[in-house]
Amino acid sequence: MLSNHQIVVIAAFMVGGDSKRIDTEDIAVMASQIAPGRFAWRKYPEQINIETVRKRLWDACKPDKGGYILGSERDGWLLTEAGVRFARKNMKAVP
């Protein structure tokens, strides 16, 4: 089972984060499609909790979590080489 920071890496890949900087909101929508409910508000489960996605993006930047992505909320997110390799290898784990 993929962790939440791994799901956002795959989501970033699926929306083009291997070749250009991607907005947090685009990654959030894709992550929600990949793993329905995992990035939702508790009280309003039909809503995506952007803060949860943002935290997982920052986690994915950390070397001890793979160093899969770099960027920021303002500049957008771009996969590192390690992130692209991880996403390609684990695409089959998503529905």
mmCIF file of N, CA and C in Angstrom:
data_model
loop_
_atom_site.group_PDB
_atom_site.id
_atom_site.type_symbol
_atom_site.label_atom_id
_atom_site.label_comp_id
_atom_site.label_asym_id
_atom_site.label_seq_id
_atom_site.Cartn_x
_atom_site.Cartn_y
_atom_site.Cartn_z
ATOM 1 N N MET A 1 0.836 -1.182 0.000
ATOM 2 C CA MET A 1 0.000 0.000 0.000
ATOM 3 C C MET A 1 0.883 1.248 0.000
ATOM 4 N N LEU A 2 0.549 2.165 -0.859
ATOM 5 C CA LEU A 2 1.323 3.398 -0.973
ATOM 6 C C LEU A 2 0.990 4.371 0.151
ATOM 7 N N SER A 3 2.013 5.076 0.615
ATOM 8 C CA SER A 3 1.786 6.118 1.617
ATOM 9 C C SER A 3 1.248 7.372 0.913
ATOM 10 N N ASN A 4 0.753 8.316 1.692
ATOM 11 C CA ASN A 4 0.193 9.528 1.106
ATOM 12 C C ASN A 4 1.224 10.350 0.345
ATOM 13 N N HIS A 5 2.459 10.419 0.844
ATOM 14 C CA HIS A 5 3.455 11.202 0.104
ATOM 15 C C HIS A 5 3.812 10.501 -1.216
ATOM 16 N N GLN A 6 3.734 9.186 -1.245
ATOM 17 C CA GLN A 6 3.977 8.467 -2.490
ATOM 18 C C GLN A 6 2.834 8.676 -3.487
ATOM 19 N N ILE A 7 1.616 8.750 -2.984
ATOM 20 C CA ILE A 7 0.475 9.007 -3.866
ATOM 21 C C ILE A 7 0.588 10.375 -4.523
ATOM 22 N N VAL A 8 1.003 11.400 -3.767
ATOM 23 C CA VAL A 8 1.108 12.725 -4.391
ATOM 24 C C VAL A 8 2.228 12.758 -5.429
ATOM 25 N N VAL A 9 3.263 11.955 -5.248
ATOM 26 C CA VAL A 9 4.330 11.861 -6.255
ATOM 27 C C VAL A 9 3.772 11.265 -7.549
ATOM 28 N N ILE A 10 3.030 10.198 -7.436
ATOM 29 C CA ILE A 10 2.424 9.585 -8.618
ATOM 30 C C ILE A 10 1.415 10.535 -9.255
ATOM 31 N N ALA A 11 0.647 11.233 -8.424
ATOM 32 C CA ALA A 11 -0.313 12.211 -8.949
ATOM 33 C C ALA A 11 0.406 13.312 -9.718
ATOM 34 N N ALA A 12 1.518 13.805 -9.187
ATOM 35 C CA ALA A 12 2.297 14.843 -9.879
ATOM 36 C C ALA A 12 2.797 14.324 -11.222
ATOM 37 N N PHE A 13 3.236 13.092 -11.255
ATOM 38 C CA PHE A 13 3.699 12.480 -12.498
ATOM 39 C C PHE A 13 2.557 12.409 -13.507
ATOM 40 N N MET A 14 1.395 12.002 -13.050
ATOM 41 C CA MET A 14 0.258 11.812 -13.945
ATOM 42 C C MET A 14 -0.249 13.129 -14.555
ATOM 43 N N VAL A 15 0.035 14.252 -13.903
ATOM 44 C CA VAL A 15 -0.386 15.549 -14.454
ATOM 45 C C VAL A 15 0.776 16.316 -15.083
ATOM 46 N N GLY A 16 1.888 15.628 -15.334
ATOM 47 C CA GLY A 16 2.984 16.229 -16.093
ATOM 48 C C GLY A 16 4.150 16.758 -15.295
ATOM 49 N N GLY A 17 4.226 16.426 -14.016
ATOM 50 C CA GLY A 17 5.292 16.921 -13.160
ATOM 51 C C GLY A 17 6.673 16.395 -13.460
ATOM 52 N N ASP A 18 6.789 15.505 -14.432
ATOM 53 C CA ASP A 18 8.109 15.028 -14.849
ATOM 54 C C ASP A 18 8.774 16.013 -15.807
ATOM 55 N N SER A 19 7.993 16.917 -16.407
ATOM 56 C CA SER A 19 8.560 17.824 -17.408
ATOM 57 C C SER A 19 8.273 19.305 -17.167
ATOM 58 N N LYS A 20 7.369 19.616 -16.229
ATOM 59 C CA LYS A 20 7.064 21.025 -15.941
ATOM 60 C C LYS A 20 6.559 21.144 -14.512
ATOM 61 N N ARG A 21 6.629 22.347 -13.992
ATOM 62 C CA ARG A 21 6.141 22.608 -12.632
ATOM 63 C C ARG A 21 4.621 22.561 -12.621
ATOM 64 N N ILE A 22 4.080 21.894 -11.611
ATOM 65 C CA ILE A 22 2.648 21.660 -11.511
ATOM 66 C C ILE A 22 2.100 22.331 -10.253
ATOM 67 N N ASP A 23 0.922 22.914 -10.374
ATOM 68 C CA ASP A 23 0.265 23.579 -9.260
ATOM 69 C C ASP A 23 -0.240 22.555 -8.236
ATOM 70 N N THR A 24 -0.208 22.948 -6.978
ATOM 71 C CA THR A 24 -0.679 22.095 -5.886
ATOM 72 C C THR A 24 -2.106 21.614 -6.129
ATOM 73 N N GLU A 25 -2.956 22.493 -6.624
ATOM 74 C CA GLU A 25 -4.363 22.139 -6.817
ATOM 75 C C GLU A 25 -4.537 21.025 -7.853
ATOM 76 N N ASP A 26 -3.737 21.059 -8.922
ATOM 77 C CA ASP A 26 -3.817 20.004 -9.930
ATOM 78 C C ASP A 26 -3.377 18.657 -9.356
ATOM 79 N N ILE A 27 -2.336 18.694 -8.542
ATOM 80 C CA ILE A 27 -1.864 17.466 -7.892
ATOM 81 C C ILE A 27 -2.923 16.958 -6.917
ATOM 82 N N ALA A 28 -3.555 17.868 -6.190
ATOM 83 C CA ALA A 28 -4.581 17.486 -5.214
ATOM 84 C C ALA A 28 -5.759 16.786 -5.887
ATOM 85 N N VAL A 29 -6.205 17.312 -7.010
ATOM 86 C CA VAL A 29 -7.330 16.697 -7.720
ATOM 87 C C VAL A 29 -6.963 15.290 -8.175
ATOM 88 N N MET A 30 -5.774 15.128 -8.738
ATOM 89 C CA MET A 30 -5.357 13.807 -9.206
ATOM 90 C C MET A 30 -5.166 12.851 -8.026
ATOM 91 N N ALA A 31 -4.563 13.322 -6.936
ATOM 92 C CA ALA A 31 -4.363 12.467 -5.757
ATOM 93 C C ALA A 31 -5.707 11.990 -5.211
ATOM 94 N N SER A 32 -6.689 12.859 -5.231
ATOM 95 C CA SER A 32 -8.020 12.492 -4.767
ATOM 96 C C SER A 32 -8.662 11.449 -5.681
ATOM 97 N N GLN A 33 -8.381 11.522 -6.964
ATOM 98 C CA GLN A 33 -8.905 10.522 -7.901
ATOM 99 C C GLN A 33 -8.217 9.170 -7.706
ATOM 100 N N ILE A 34 -6.917 9.214 -7.441
ATOM 101 C CA ILE A 34 -6.145 7.989 -7.239
ATOM 102 C C ILE A 34 -6.577 7.281 -5.950
ATOM 103 N N ALA A 35 -6.748 8.071 -4.892
ATOM 104 C CA ALA A 35 -7.059 7.513 -3.571
ATOM 105 C C ALA A 35 -8.262 8.250 -2.973
ATOM 106 N N PRO A 36 -9.457 7.939 -3.447
ATOM 107 C CA PRO A 36 -10.653 8.637 -2.955
ATOM 108 C C PRO A 36 -10.777 8.570 -1.431
ATOM 109 N N GLY A 37 -10.998 9.731 -0.841
ATOM 110 C CA GLY A 37 -11.195 9.809 0.600
ATOM 111 C C GLY A 37 -9.949 10.023 1.428
ATOM 112 N N ARG A 38 -8.786 9.691 0.902
ATOM 113 C CA ARG A 38 -7.560 9.813 1.708
ATOM 114 C C ARG A 38 -7.116 11.250 1.909
ATOM 115 N N PHE A 39 -7.537 12.146 1.035
ATOM 116 C CA PHE A 39 -7.153 13.550 1.140
ATOM 117 C C PHE A 39 -8.384 14.431 1.357
ATOM 118 N N ALA A 40 -9.417 13.854 1.942
ATOM 119 C CA ALA A 40 -10.686 14.561 2.126
ATOM 120 C C ALA A 40 -10.798 15.133 3.537
ATOM 121 N N TRP A 41 -11.652 16.130 3.653
ATOM 122 C CA TRP A 41 -11.995 16.659 4.965
ATOM 123 C C TRP A 41 -12.772 15.594 5.720
ATOM 124 N N ARG A 42 -12.613 15.578 7.014
ATOM 125 C CA ARG A 42 -13.346 14.628 7.844
ATOM 126 C C ARG A 42 -14.840 14.958 7.851
ATOM 127 N N LYS A 43 -15.173 16.226 8.069
ATOM 128 C CA LYS A 43 -16.575 16.622 8.186
ATOM 129 C C LYS A 43 -17.272 16.742 6.834
ATOM 130 N N TYR A 44 -16.520 17.100 5.804
ATOM 131 C CA TYR A 44 -17.076 17.263 4.459
ATOM 132 C C TYR A 44 -16.269 16.385 3.498
ATOM 133 N N PRO A 45 -16.515 15.089 3.498
ATOM 134 C CA PRO A 45 -15.672 14.146 2.759
ATOM 135 C C PRO A 45 -15.671 14.341 1.243
ATOM 136 N N GLU A 46 -16.584 15.115 0.713
ATOM 137 C CA GLU A 46 -16.578 15.378 -0.725
ATOM 138 C C GLU A 46 -15.567 16.479 -1.097
ATOM 139 N N GLN A 47 -14.983 17.129 -0.090
ATOM 140 C CA GLN A 47 -14.023 18.210 -0.314
ATOM 141 C C GLN A 47 -12.584 17.705 -0.160
ATOM 142 N N ILE A 48 -11.703 18.162 -1.036
ATOM 143 C CA ILE A 48 -10.281 17.827 -0.931
ATOM 144 C C ILE A 48 -9.638 18.761 0.089
ATOM 145 N N ASN A 49 -8.892 18.190 1.014
ATOM 146 C CA ASN A 49 -8.165 18.983 2.003
ATOM 147 C C ASN A 49 -6.800 19.341 1.418
ATOM 148 N N ILE A 50 -6.709 20.530 0.851
ATOM 149 C CA ILE A 50 -5.488 20.969 0.169
ATOM 150 C C ILE A 50 -4.296 21.007 1.127
ATOM 151 N N GLU A 51 -4.551 21.285 2.388
ATOM 152 C CA GLU A 51 -3.470 21.343 3.371
ATOM 153 C C GLU A 51 -2.825 19.964 3.550
ATOM 154 N N THR A 52 -3.625 18.923 3.537
ATOM 155 C CA THR A 52 -3.096 17.564 3.647
ATOM 156 C C THR A 52 -2.203 17.249 2.443
ATOM 157 N N VAL A 53 -2.645 17.624 1.264
ATOM 158 C CA VAL A 53 -1.849 17.391 0.055
ATOM 159 C C VAL A 53 -0.554 18.190 0.131
ATOM 160 N N ARG A 54 -0.645 19.447 0.547
ATOM 161 C CA ARG A 54 0.543 20.300 0.655
ATOM 162 C C ARG A 54 1.574 19.692 1.614
ATOM 163 N N LYS A 55 1.108 19.197 2.750
ATOM 164 C CA LYS A 55 2.023 18.573 3.718
ATOM 165 C C LYS A 55 2.714 17.353 3.115
ATOM 166 N N ARG A 56 1.968 16.552 2.370
ATOM 167 C CA ARG A 56 2.569 15.367 1.762
ATOM 168 C C ARG A 56 3.555 15.739 0.659
ATOM 169 N N LEU A 57 3.306 16.846 -0.047
ATOM 170 C CA LEU A 57 4.278 17.316 -1.042
ATOM 171 C C LEU A 57 5.585 17.708 -0.354
ATOM 172 N N TRP A 58 5.478 18.414 0.756
ATOM 173 C CA TRP A 58 6.700 18.787 1.488
ATOM 174 C C TRP A 58 7.394 17.540 2.023
ATOM 175 N N ASP A 59 6.633 16.551 2.470
ATOM 176 C CA ASP A 59 7.247 15.289 2.903
ATOM 177 C C ASP A 59 8.042 14.660 1.763
ATOM 178 N N ALA A 60 7.459 14.665 0.563
ATOM 179 C CA ALA A 60 8.112 14.034 -0.592
ATOM 180 C C ALA A 60 9.392 14.758 -0.999
ATOM 181 N N CYS A 61 9.583 15.985 -0.522
ATOM 182 C CA CYS A 61 10.821 16.729 -0.792
ATOM 183 C C CYS A 61 11.973 16.260 0.089
ATOM 184 N N LYS A 62 11.659 15.683 1.236
ATOM 185 C CA LYS A 62 12.678 15.315 2.219
ATOM 186 C C LYS A 62 13.510 14.129 1.733
ATOM 187 N N PRO A 63 14.826 14.223 1.899
ATOM 188 C CA PRO A 63 15.694 13.111 1.482
ATOM 189 C C PRO A 63 15.333 11.775 2.132
ATOM 190 N N ASP A 64 14.933 11.798 3.403
ATOM 191 C CA ASP A 64 14.600 10.540 4.079
ATOM 192 C C ASP A 64 13.270 9.951 3.611
ATOM 193 N N LYS A 65 12.511 10.693 2.825
ATOM 194 C CA LYS A 65 11.256 10.199 2.240
ATOM 195 C C LYS A 65 11.408 9.977 0.738
ATOM 196 N N GLY A 66 12.639 9.989 0.259
ATOM 197 C CA GLY A 66 12.905 9.690 -1.140
ATOM 198 C C GLY A 66 13.409 10.852 -1.970
ATOM 199 N N GLY A 67 13.187 12.099 -1.501
ATOM 200 C CA GLY A 67 13.606 13.264 -2.288
ATOM 201 C C GLY A 67 12.984 13.240 -3.678
ATOM 202 N N TYR A 68 11.705 12.902 -3.740
ATOM 203 C CA TYR A 68 11.031 12.657 -5.009
ATOM 204 C C TYR A 68 10.587 13.920 -5.749
ATOM 205 N N ILE A 69 10.500 15.024 -5.050
ATOM 206 C CA ILE A 69 9.913 16.218 -5.658
ATOM 207 C C ILE A 69 10.614 17.452 -5.110
ATOM 208 N N LEU A 70 10.586 18.514 -5.890
ATOM 209 C CA LEU A 70 11.107 19.788 -5.414
ATOM 210 C C LEU A 70 10.175 20.886 -5.876
ATOM 211 N N GLY A 71 10.283 22.026 -5.220
ATOM 212 C CA GLY A 71 9.436 23.149 -5.579
ATOM 213 C C GLY A 71 8.819 23.796 -4.369
ATOM 214 N N SER A 72 7.714 24.480 -4.611
ATOM 215 C CA SER A 72 7.012 25.189 -3.544
ATOM 216 C C SER A 72 5.589 25.476 -3.980
ATOM 217 N N GLU A 73 4.809 25.925 -3.024
ATOM 218 C CA GLU A 73 3.429 26.300 -3.299
ATOM 219 C C GLU A 73 3.381 27.418 -4.351
ATOM 220 N N ARG A 74 4.289 28.360 -4.245
ATOM 221 C CA ARG A 74 4.289 29.516 -5.149
ATOM 222 C C ARG A 74 4.803 29.164 -6.539
ATOM 223 N N ASP A 75 5.872 28.374 -6.612
ATOM 224 C CA ASP A 75 6.528 28.096 -7.899
ATOM 225 C C ASP A 75 6.016 26.848 -8.597
ATOM 226 N N GLY A 76 5.300 25.997 -7.876
ATOM 227 C CA GLY A 76 4.858 24.725 -8.428
ATOM 228 C C GLY A 76 5.826 23.618 -8.056
ATOM 229 N N TRP A 77 5.475 22.408 -8.425
ATOM 230 C CA TRP A 77 6.209 21.204 -8.015
ATOM 231 C C TRP A 77 6.724 20.461 -9.239
ATOM 232 N N LEU A 78 7.956 19.978 -9.136
ATOM 233 C CA LEU A 78 8.613 19.270 -10.229
ATOM 234 C C LEU A 78 9.252 18.007 -9.667
ATOM 235 N N LEU A 79 9.045 16.890 -10.341
ATOM 236 C CA LEU A 79 9.634 15.637 -9.886
ATOM 237 C C LEU A 79 11.136 15.620 -10.124
ATOM 238 N N THR A 80 11.852 15.043 -9.186
ATOM 239 C CA THR A 80 13.278 14.791 -9.369
ATOM 240 C C THR A 80 13.429 13.515 -10.200
ATOM 241 N N GLU A 81 14.642 13.179 -10.571
ATOM 242 C CA GLU A 81 14.871 11.920 -11.284
ATOM 243 C C GLU A 81 14.392 10.741 -10.449
ATOM 244 N N ALA A 82 14.649 10.803 -9.146
ATOM 245 C CA ALA A 82 14.193 9.726 -8.251
ATOM 246 C C ALA A 82 12.672 9.656 -8.234
ATOM 247 N N GLY A 83 12.011 10.797 -8.278
ATOM 248 C CA GLY A 83 10.561 10.837 -8.296
ATOM 249 C C GLY A 83 9.979 10.245 -9.571
ATOM 250 N N VAL A 84 10.602 10.553 -10.695
ATOM 251 C CA VAL A 84 10.141 10.000 -11.965
ATOM 252 C C VAL A 84 10.313 8.487 -11.965
ATOM 253 N N ARG A 85 11.470 8.002 -11.505
ATOM 254 C CA ARG A 85 11.699 6.551 -11.431
ATOM 255 C C ARG A 85 10.668 5.884 -10.521
ATOM 256 N N PHE A 86 10.439 6.496 -9.350
ATOM 257 C CA PHE A 86 9.467 5.931 -8.409
ATOM 258 C C PHE A 86 8.080 5.869 -9.040
ATOM 259 N N ALA A 87 7.642 6.960 -9.655
ATOM 260 C CA ALA A 87 6.296 7.015 -10.247
ATOM 261 C C ALA A 87 6.140 5.978 -11.344
ATOM 262 N N ARG A 88 7.107 5.890 -12.220
ATOM 263 C CA ARG A 88 7.014 4.902 -13.322
ATOM 264 C C ARG A 88 6.952 3.481 -12.778
ATOM 265 N N LYS A 89 7.754 3.209 -11.768
ATOM 266 C CA LYS A 89 7.816 1.863 -11.202
ATOM 267 C C LYS A 89 6.509 1.501 -10.473
ATOM 268 N N ASN A 90 5.834 2.490 -9.891
ATOM 269 C CA ASN A 90 4.686 2.208 -9.027
ATOM 270 C C ASN A 90 3.341 2.593 -9.633
ATOM 271 N N MET A 91 3.308 2.969 -10.889
ATOM 272 C CA MET A 91 2.050 3.328 -11.550
ATOM 273 C C MET A 91 1.036 2.201 -11.487
ATOM 274 N N LYS A 92 1.499 0.972 -11.563
ATOM 275 C CA LYS A 92 0.566 -0.160 -11.561
ATOM 276 C C LYS A 92 -0.121 -0.351 -10.216
ATOM 277 N N ALA A 93 0.373 0.321 -9.185
ATOM 278 C CA ALA A 93 -0.238 0.208 -7.853
ATOM 279 C C ALA A 93 -1.465 1.115 -7.707
ATOM 280 N N VAL A 94 -1.707 1.978 -8.679
ATOM 281 C CA VAL A 94 -2.878 2.865 -8.608
ATOM 282 C C VAL A 94 -3.988 2.324 -9.503
ATOM 283 N N PRO A 95 -5.230 2.527 -9.076
ATOM 284 C CA PRO A 95 -6.353 2.007 -9.870
ATOM 285 C C PRO A 95 -6.531 2.725 -11.202
#
